Short mmCIF file of N, CA and C in Angstrom, two decimals:
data_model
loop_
_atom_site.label_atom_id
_atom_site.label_comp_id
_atom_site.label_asym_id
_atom_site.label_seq_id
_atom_site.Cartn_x
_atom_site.Cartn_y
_atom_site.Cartn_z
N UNK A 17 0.84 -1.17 0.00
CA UNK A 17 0.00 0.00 0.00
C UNK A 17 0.89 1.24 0.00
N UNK A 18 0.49 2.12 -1.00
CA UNK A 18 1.20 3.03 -0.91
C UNK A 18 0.51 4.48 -0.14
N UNK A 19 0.63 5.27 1.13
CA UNK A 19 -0.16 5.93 1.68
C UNK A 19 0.48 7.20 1.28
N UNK A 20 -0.20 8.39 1.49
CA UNK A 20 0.35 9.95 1.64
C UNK A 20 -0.40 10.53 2.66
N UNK A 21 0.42 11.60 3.08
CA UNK A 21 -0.61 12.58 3.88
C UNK A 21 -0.72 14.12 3.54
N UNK A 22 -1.87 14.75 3.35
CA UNK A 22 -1.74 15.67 2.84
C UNK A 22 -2.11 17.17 3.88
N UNK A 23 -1.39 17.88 3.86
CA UNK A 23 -1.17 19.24 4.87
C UNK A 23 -1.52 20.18 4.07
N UNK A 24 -2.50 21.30 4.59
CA UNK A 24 -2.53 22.52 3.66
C UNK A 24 -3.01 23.32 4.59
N UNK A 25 -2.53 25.14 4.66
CA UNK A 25 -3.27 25.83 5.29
C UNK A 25 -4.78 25.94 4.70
N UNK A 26 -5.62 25.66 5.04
CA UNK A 26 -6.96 25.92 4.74
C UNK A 26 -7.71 27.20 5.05
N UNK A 27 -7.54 28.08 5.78
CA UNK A 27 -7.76 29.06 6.55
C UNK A 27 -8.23 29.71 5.46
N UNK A 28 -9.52 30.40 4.78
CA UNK A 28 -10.43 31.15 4.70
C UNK A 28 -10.45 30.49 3.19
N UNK A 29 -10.15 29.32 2.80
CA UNK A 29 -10.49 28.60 1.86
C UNK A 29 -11.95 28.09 1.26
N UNK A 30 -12.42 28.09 0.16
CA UNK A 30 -13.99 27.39 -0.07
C UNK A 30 -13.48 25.89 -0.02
N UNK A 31 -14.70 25.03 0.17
CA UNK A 31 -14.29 23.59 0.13
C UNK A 31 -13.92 23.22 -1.21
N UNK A 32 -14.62 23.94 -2.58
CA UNK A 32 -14.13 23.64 -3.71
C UNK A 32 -12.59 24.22 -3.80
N UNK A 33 -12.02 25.05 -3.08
CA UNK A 33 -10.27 25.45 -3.10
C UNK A 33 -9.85 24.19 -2.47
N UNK A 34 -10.27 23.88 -1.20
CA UNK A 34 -9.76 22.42 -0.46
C UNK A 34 -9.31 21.09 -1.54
N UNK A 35 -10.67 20.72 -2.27
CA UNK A 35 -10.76 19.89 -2.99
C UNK A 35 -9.47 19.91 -4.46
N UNK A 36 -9.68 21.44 -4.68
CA UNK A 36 -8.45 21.25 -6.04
C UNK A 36 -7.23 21.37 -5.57
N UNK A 37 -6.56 21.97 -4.31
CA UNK A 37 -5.72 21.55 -3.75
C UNK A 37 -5.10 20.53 -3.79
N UNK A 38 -6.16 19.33 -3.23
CA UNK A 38 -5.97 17.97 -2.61
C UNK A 38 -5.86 17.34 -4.32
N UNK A 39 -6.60 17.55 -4.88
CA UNK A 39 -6.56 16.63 -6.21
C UNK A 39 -5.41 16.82 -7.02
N UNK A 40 -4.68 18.04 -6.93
CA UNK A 40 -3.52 18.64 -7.76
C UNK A 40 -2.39 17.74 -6.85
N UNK A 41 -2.80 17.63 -5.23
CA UNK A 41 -0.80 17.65 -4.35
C UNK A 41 -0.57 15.85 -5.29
N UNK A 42 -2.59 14.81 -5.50
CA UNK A 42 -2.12 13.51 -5.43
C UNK A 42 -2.24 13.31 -6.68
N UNK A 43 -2.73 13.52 -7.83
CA UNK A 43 -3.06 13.27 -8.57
C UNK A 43 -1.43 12.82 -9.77
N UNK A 44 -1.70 11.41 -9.91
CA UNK A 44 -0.62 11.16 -10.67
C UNK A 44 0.65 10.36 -9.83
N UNK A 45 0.07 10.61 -8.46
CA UNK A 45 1.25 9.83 -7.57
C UNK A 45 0.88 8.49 -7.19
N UNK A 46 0.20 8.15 -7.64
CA UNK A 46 -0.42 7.30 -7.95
C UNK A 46 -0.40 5.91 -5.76
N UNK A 47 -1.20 6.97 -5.38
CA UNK A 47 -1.42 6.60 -3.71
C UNK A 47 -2.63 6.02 -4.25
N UNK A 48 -2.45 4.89 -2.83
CA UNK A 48 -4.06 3.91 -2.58
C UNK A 48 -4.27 4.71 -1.50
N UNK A 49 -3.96 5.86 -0.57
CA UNK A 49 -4.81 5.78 0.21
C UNK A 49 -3.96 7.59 0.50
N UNK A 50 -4.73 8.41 0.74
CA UNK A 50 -4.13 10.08 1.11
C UNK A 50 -5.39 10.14 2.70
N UNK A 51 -4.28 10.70 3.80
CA UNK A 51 -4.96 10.84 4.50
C UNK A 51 -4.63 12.92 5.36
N UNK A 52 -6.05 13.49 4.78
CA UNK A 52 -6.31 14.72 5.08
C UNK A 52 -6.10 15.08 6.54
N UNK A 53 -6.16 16.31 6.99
CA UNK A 53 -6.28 16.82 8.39
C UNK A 53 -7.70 16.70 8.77
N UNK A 54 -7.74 16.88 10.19
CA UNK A 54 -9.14 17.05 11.09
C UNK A 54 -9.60 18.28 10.48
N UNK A 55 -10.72 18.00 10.01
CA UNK A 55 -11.65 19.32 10.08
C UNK A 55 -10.98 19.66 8.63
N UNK A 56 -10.51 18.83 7.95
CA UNK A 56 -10.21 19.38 6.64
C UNK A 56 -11.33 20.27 5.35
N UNK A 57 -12.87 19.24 5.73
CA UNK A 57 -13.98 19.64 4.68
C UNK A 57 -13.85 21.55 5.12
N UNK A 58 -13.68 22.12 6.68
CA UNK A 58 -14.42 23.33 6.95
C UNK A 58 -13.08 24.14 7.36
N UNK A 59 -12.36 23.65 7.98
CA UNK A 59 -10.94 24.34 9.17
C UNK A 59 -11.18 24.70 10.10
N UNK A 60 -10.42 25.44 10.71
CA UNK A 60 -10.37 25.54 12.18
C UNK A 60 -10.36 26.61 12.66
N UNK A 61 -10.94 27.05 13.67
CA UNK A 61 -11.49 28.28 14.11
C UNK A 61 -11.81 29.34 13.15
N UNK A 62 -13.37 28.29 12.91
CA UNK A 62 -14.40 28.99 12.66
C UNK A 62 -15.19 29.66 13.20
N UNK A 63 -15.33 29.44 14.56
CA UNK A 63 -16.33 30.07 15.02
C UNK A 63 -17.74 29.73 14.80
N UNK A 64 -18.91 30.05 14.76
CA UNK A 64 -20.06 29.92 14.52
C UNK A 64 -20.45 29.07 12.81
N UNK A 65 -19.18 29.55 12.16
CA UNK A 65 -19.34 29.12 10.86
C UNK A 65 -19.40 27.29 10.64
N UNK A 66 -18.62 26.73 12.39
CA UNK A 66 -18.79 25.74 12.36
C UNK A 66 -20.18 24.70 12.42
N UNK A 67 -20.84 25.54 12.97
CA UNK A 67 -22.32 24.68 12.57
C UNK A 67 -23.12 24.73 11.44
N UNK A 68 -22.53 26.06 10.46
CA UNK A 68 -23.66 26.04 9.34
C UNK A 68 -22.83 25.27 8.72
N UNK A 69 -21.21 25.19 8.49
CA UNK A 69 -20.59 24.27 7.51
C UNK A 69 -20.59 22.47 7.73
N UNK A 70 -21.63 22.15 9.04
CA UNK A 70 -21.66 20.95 9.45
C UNK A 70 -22.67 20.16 8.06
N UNK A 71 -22.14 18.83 8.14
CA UNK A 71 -23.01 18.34 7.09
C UNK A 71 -23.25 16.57 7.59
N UNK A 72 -24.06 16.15 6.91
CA UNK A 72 -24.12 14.70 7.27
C UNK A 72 -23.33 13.73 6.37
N UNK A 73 -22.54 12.61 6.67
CA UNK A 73 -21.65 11.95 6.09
C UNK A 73 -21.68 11.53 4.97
N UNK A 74 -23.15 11.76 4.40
CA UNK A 74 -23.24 11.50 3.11
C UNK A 74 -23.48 12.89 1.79
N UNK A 75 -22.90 14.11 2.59
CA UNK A 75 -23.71 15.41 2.00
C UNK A 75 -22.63 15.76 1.26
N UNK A 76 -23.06 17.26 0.65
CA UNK A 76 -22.41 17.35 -0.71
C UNK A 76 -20.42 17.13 -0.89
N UNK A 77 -20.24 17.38 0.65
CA UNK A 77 -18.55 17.31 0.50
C UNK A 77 -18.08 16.22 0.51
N UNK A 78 -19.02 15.13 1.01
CA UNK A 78 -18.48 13.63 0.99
C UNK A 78 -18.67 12.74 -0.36
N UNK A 79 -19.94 13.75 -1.17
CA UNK A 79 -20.18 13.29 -2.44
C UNK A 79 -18.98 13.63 -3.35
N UNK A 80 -18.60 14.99 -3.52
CA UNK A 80 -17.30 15.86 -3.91
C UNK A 80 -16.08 14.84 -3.83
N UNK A 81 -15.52 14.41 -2.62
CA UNK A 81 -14.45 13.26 -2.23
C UNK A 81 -14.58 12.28 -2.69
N UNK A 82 -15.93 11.78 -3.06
CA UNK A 82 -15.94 10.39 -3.55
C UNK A 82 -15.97 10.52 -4.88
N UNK A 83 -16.05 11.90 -5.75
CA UNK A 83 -15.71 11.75 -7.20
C UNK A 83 -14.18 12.02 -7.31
N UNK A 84 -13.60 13.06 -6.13
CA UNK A 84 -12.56 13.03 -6.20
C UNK A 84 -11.51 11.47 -6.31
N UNK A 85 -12.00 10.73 -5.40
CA UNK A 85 -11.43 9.28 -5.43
C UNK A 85 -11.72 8.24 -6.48
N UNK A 86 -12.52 8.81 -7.14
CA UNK A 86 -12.92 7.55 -8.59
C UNK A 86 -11.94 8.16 -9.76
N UNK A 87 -12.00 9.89 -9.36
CA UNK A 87 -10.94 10.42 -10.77
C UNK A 87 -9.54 9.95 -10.65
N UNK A 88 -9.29 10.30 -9.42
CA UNK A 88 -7.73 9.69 -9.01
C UNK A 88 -7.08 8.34 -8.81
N UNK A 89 -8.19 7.51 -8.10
CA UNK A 89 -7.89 6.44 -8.42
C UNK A 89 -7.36 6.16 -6.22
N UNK A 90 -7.39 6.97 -5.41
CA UNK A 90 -6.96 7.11 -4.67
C UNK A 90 -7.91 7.24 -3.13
N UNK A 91 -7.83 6.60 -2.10
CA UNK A 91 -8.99 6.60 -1.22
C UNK A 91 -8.52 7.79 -0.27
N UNK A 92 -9.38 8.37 0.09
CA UNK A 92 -9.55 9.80 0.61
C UNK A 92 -9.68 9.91 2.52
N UNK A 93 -9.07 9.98 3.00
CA UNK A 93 -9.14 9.95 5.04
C UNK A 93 -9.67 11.42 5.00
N UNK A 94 -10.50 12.29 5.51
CA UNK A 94 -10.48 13.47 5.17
C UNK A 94 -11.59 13.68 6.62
N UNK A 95 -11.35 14.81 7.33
CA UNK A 95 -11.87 15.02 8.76
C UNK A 95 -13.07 15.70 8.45
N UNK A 96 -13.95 16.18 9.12
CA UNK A 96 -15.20 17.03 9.05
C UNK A 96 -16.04 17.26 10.24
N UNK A 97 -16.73 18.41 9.96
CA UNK A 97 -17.82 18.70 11.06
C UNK A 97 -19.51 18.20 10.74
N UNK A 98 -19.55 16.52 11.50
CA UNK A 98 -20.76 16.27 11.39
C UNK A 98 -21.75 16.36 11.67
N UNK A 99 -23.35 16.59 10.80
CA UNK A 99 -24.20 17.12 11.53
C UNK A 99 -24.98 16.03 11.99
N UNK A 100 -25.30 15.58 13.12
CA UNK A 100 -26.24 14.69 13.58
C UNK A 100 -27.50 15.43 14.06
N UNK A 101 -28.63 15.69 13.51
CA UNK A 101 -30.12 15.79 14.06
C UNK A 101 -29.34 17.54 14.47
N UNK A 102 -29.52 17.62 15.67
CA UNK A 102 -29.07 19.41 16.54
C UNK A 102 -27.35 18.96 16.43
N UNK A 103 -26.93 17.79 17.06
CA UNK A 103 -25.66 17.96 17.43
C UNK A 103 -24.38 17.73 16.00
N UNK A 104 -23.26 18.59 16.69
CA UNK A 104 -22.40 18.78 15.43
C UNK A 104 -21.27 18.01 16.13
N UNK A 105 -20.96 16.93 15.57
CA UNK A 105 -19.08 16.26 15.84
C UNK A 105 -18.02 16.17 15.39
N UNK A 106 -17.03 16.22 15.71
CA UNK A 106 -15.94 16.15 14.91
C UNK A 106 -16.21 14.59 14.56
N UNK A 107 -15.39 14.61 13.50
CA UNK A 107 -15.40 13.30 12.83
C UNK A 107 -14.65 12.96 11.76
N UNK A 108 -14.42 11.96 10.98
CA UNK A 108 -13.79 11.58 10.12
C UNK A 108 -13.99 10.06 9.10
N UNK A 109 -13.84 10.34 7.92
CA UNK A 109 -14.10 9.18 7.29
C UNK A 109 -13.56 8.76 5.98
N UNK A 110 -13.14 7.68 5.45
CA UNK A 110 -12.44 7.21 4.64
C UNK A 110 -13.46 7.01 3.34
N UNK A 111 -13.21 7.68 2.00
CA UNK A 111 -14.13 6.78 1.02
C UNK A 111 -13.07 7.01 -0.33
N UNK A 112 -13.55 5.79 -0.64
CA UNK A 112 -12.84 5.26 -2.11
C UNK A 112 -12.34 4.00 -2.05
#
């Protein structure tokens, strides 16, 4: 298995900047498996921004990652703020 890990300041980034980031550092390096920072979909100290950018594990940024991982060829570790019902968690999840 070949793994990577990928680091980026994210700080006042859209998730579509996150995403072409991430697809440009792997794309061609041909990894089975890139594993992102915590809180990679939103970043970190947000503030309040952290609950509207909360989403459920299957919502549009996890959809985004999983085309990202069919183009590349590469499975995606990538952190996020999940929304459960009221409550928001940190969390994390692997797809591809």
């Amino acid at each position: 298995m070949k793994a990577g890990v990928f680091q980026s300041d994210g700080a006042g980034l859209s998730r579509a900047d996150r995403l072409e980031m991430l697809e440009d550092a792997i794309a061609g390096q041909g990894l089975d498996l890139v594993v992102c920072p915590e809180l990679f979909a939103c970043g970190y100290h947000i503030g309040d921004e952290l609950a509207r950018l909360a989403e459920t594990a299957d919502g549009p940024f996890a959809q985004a990652v999983e085309a990202l991982a069919v183009r590349t060829g590469t499975a995606v570790l990538y952190g996020y703020a999940e929304r459960a019902g009221p409550h928001v968690f940190n969390a994390a999840q692997v797809i591809g």
